[in-house]
CSV table of N, CA and C and ligand atoms in Angstrom, one decimal:
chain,number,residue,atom,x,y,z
A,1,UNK,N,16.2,-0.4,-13.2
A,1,UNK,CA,15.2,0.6,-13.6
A,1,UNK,C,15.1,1.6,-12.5
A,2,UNK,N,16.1,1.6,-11.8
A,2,UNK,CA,16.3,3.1,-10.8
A,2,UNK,C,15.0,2.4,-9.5
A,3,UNK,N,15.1,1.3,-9.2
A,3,UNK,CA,14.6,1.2,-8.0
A,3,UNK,C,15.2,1.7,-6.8
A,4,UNK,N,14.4,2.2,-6.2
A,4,UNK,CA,14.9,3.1,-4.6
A,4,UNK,C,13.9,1.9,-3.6
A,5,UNK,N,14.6,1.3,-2.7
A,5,UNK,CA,13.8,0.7,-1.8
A,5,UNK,C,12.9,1.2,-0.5
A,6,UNK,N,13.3,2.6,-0.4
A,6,UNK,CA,13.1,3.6,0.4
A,6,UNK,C,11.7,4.5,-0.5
A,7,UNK,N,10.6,4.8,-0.3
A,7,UNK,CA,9.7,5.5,-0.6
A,7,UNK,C,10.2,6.9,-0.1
A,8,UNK,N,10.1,8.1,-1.1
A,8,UNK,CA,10.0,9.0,-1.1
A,8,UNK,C,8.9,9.9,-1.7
A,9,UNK,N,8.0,9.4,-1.8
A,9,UNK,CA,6.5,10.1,-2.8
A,9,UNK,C,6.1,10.8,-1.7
A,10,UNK,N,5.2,11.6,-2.2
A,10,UNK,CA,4.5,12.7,-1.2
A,10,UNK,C,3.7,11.7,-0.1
A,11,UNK,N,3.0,10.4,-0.8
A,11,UNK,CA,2.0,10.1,-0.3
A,11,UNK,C,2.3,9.4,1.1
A,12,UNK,N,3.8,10.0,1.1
A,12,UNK,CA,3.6,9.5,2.9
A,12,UNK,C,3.3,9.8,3.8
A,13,UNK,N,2.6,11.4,3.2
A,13,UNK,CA,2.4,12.3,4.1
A,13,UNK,C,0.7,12.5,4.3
A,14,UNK,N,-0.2,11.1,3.3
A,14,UNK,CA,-1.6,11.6,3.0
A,14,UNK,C,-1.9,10.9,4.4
A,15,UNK,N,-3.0,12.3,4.8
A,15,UNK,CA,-3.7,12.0,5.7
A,15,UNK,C,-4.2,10.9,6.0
A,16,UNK,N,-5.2,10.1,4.4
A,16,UNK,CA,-5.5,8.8,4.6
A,16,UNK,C,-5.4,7.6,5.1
A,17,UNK,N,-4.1,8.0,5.1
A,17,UNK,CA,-3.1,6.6,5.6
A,17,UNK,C,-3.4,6.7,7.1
A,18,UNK,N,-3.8,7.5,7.7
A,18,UNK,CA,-3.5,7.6,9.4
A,18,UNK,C,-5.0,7.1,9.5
A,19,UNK,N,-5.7,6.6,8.8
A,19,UNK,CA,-6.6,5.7,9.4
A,19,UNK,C,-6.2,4.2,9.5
A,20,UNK,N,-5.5,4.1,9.1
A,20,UNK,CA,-5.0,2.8,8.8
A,20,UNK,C,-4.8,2.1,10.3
A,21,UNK,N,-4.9,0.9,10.3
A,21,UNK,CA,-5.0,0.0,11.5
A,21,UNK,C,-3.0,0.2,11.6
A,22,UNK,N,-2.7,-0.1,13.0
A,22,UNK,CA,-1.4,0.1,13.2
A,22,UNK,C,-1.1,-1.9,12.7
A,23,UNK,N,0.0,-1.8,12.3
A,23,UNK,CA,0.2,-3.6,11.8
A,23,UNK,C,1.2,-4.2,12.7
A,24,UNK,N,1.2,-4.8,13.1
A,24,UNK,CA,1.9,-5.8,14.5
A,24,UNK,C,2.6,-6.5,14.0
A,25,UNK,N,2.5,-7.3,12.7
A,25,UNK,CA,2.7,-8.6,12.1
A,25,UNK,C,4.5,-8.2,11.9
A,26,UNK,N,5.3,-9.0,11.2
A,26,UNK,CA,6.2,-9.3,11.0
A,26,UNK,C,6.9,-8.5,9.8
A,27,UNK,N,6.1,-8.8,8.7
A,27,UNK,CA,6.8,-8.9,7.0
A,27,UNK,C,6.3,-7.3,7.0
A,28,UNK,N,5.3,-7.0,6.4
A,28,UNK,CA,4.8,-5.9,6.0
A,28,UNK,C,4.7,-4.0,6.6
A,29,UNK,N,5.4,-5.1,8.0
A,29,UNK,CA,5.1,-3.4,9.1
A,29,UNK,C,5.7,-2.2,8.2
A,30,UNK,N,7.1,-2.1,7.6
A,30,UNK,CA,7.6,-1.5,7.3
A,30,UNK,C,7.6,-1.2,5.6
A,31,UNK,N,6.8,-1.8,5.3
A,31,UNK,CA,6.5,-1.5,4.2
A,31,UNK,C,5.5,0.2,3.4
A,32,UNK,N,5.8,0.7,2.7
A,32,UNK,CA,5.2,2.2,2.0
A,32,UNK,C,3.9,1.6,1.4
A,33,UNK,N,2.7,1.8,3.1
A,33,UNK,CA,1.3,2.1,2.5
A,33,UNK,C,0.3,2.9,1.9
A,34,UNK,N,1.3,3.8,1.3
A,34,UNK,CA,0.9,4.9,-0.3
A,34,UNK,C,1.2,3.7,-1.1
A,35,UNK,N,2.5,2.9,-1.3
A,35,UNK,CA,2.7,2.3,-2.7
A,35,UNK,C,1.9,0.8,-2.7
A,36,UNK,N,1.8,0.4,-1.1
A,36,UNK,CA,0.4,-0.4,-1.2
A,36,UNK,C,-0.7,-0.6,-1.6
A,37,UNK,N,-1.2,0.8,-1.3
A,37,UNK,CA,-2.5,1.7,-2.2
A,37,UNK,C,-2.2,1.3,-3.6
A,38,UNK,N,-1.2,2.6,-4.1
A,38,UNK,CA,-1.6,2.4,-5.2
A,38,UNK,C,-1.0,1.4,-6.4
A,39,UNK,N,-0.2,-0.1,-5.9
A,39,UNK,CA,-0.7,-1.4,-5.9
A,39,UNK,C,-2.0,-1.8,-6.6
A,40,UNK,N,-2.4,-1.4,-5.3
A,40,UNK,CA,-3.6,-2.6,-5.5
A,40,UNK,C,-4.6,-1.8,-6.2
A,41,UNK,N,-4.8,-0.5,-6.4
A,41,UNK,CA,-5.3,0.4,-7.4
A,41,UNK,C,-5.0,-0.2,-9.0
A,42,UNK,N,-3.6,-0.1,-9.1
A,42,UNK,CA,-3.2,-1.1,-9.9
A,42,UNK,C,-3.6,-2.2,-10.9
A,43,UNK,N,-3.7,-3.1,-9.5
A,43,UNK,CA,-4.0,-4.5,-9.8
A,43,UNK,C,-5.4,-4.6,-10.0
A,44,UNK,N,-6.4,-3.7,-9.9
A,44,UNK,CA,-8.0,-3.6,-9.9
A,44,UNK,C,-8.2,-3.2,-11.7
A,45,UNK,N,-7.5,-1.8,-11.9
A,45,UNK,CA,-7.8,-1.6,-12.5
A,45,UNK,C,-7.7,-2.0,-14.3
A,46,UNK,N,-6.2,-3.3,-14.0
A,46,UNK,CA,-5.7,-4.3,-14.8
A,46,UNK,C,-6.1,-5.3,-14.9
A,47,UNK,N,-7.4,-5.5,-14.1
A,47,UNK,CA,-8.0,-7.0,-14.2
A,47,UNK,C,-7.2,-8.0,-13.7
A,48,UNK,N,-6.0,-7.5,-12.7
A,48,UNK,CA,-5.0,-8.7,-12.4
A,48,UNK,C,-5.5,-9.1,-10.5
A,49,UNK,N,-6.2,-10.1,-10.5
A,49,UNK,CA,-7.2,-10.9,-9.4
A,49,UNK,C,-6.0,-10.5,-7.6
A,50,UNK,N,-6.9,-10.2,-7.1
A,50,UNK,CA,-6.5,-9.2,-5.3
A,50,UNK,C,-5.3,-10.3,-5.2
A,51,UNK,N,-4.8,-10.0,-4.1
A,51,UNK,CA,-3.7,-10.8,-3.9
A,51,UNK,C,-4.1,-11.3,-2.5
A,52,UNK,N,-3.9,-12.7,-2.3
A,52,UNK,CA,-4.4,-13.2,-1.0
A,52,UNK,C,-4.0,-13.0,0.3
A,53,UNK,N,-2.4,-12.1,0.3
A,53,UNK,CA,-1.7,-11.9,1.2
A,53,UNK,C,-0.6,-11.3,0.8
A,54,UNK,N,0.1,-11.1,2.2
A,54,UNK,CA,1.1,-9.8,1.6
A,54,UNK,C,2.3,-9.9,1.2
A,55,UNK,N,2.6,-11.0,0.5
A,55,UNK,CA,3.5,-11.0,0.2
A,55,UNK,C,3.6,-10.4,-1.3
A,56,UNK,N,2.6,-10.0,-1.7
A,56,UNK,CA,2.4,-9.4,-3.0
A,56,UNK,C,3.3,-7.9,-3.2
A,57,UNK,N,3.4,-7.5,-1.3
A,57,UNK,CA,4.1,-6.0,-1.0
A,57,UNK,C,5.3,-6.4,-1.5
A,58,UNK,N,5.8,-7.5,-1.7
A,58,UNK,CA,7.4,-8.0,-1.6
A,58,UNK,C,8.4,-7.0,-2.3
A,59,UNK,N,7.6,-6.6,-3.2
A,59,UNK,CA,8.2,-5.5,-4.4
A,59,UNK,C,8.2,-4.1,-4.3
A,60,UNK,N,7.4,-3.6,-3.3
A,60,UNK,CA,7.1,-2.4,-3.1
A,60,UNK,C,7.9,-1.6,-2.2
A,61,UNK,N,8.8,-0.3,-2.4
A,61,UNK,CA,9.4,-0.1,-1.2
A,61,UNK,C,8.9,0.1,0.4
A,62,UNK,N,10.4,0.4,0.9
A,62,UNK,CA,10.0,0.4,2.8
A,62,UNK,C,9.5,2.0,2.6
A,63,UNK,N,8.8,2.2,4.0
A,63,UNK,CA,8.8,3.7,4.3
A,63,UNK,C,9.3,3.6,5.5
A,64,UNK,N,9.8,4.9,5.9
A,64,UNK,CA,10.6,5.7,7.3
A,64,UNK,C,10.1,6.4,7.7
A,65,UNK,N,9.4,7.2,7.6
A,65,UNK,CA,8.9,8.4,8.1
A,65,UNK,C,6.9,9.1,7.3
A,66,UNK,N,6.1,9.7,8.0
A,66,UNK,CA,4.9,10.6,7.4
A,66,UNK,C,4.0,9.3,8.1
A,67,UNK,N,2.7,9.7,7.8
A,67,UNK,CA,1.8,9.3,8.3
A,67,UNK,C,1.6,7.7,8.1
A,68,UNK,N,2.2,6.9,6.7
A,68,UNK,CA,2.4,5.9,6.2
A,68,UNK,C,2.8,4.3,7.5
A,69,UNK,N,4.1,5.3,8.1
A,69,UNK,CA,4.7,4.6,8.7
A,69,UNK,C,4.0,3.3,10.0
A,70,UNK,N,4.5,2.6,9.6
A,70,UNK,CA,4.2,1.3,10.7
A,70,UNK,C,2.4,1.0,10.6
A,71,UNK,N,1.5,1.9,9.3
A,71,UNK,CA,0.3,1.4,9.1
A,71,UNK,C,0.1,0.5,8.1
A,72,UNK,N,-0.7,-0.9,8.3
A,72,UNK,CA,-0.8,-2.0,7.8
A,72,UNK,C,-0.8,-1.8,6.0
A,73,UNK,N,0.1,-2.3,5.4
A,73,UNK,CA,0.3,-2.0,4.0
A,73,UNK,C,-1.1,-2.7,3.1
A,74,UNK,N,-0.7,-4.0,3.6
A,74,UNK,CA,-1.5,-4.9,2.7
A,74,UNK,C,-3.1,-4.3,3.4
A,75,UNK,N,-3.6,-3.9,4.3
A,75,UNK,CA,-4.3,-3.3,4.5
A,75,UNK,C,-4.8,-2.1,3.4
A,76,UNK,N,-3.9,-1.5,2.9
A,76,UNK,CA,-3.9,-0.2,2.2
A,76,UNK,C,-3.8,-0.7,0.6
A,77,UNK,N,-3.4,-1.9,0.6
A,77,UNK,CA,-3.7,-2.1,-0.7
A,77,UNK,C,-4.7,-2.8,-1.0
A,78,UNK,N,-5.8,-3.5,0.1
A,78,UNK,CA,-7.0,-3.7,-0.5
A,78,UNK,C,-7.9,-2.8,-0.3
A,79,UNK,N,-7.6,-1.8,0.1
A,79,UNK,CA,-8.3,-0.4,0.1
A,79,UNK,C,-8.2,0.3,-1.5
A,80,UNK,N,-6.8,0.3,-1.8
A,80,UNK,CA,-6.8,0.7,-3.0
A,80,UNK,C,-7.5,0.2,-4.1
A,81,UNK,N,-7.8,-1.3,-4.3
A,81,UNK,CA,-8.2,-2.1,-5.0
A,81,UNK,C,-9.8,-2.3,-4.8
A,82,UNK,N,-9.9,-1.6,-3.5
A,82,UNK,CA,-11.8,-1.7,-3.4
A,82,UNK,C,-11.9,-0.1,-4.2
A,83,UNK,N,-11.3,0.7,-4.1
A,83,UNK,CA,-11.1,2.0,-4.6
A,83,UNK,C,-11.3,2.2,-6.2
A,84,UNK,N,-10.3,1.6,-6.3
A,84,UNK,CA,-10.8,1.3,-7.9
A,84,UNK,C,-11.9,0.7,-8.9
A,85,UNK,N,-12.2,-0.1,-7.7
A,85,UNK,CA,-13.5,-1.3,-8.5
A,85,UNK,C,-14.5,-0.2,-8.1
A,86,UNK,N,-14.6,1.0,-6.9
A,86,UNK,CA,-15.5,1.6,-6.8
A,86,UNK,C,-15.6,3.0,-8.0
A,87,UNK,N,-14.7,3.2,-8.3
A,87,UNK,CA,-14.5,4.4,-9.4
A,87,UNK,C,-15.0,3.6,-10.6
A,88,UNK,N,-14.8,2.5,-10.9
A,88,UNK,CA,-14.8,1.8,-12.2
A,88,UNK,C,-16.3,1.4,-12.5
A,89,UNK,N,-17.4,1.5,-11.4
A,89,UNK,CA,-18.9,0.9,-11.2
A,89,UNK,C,-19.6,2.3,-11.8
A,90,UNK,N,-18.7,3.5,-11.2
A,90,UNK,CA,-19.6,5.1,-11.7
A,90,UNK,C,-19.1,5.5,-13.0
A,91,UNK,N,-17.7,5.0,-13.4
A,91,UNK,CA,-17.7,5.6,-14.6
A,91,UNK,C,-18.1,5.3,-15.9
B,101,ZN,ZN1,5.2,5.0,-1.1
């Protein structure tokens, strides 16, 4: 289905992401915390229950470069997923 393992979406470049905690750990450093986000945006708004850990990223491409880089993914995807549940309370 034309998977690229490499993220190239804009959202590497969203500012947001540079709040992000820098991630130390092992699995996830290099993982695209844009596609983390919107993951877990995803999985909120599917009714499909947070994911305990990160290996849920498993599927999601790496990033190389933009603001994204080396900031904690699984971090960014329960941001997305609190994001959603918070859109989903006002609409
Ligand atoms: Zn991405």
């Amino acid at each position: 289905m034309g998977y690229s393992p490499i993220c190239h979406k804009a959202h590497r470049y969203d500012a947001h992401f540079e709040s992000l905690p820098e991630y130390q750990g092992t699995f996830s450093r290099h993982k695209c915390a844009g596609c983390a986000f919107e993951l877990g945006y995803f999985h909120a708004v599917n009714g499909i229950p947070k994911a305990i850990d990160d290996s849920v990223l498993d599927s999601i491409p790496y990033s190389q470069a933009g603001s994204v880089r080396h900031k904690d993914a699984f971090t960014a995807y329960n941001d997305g997923y609190k994001f959603a549940l918070s859109i989903a309370k006002v609409a």
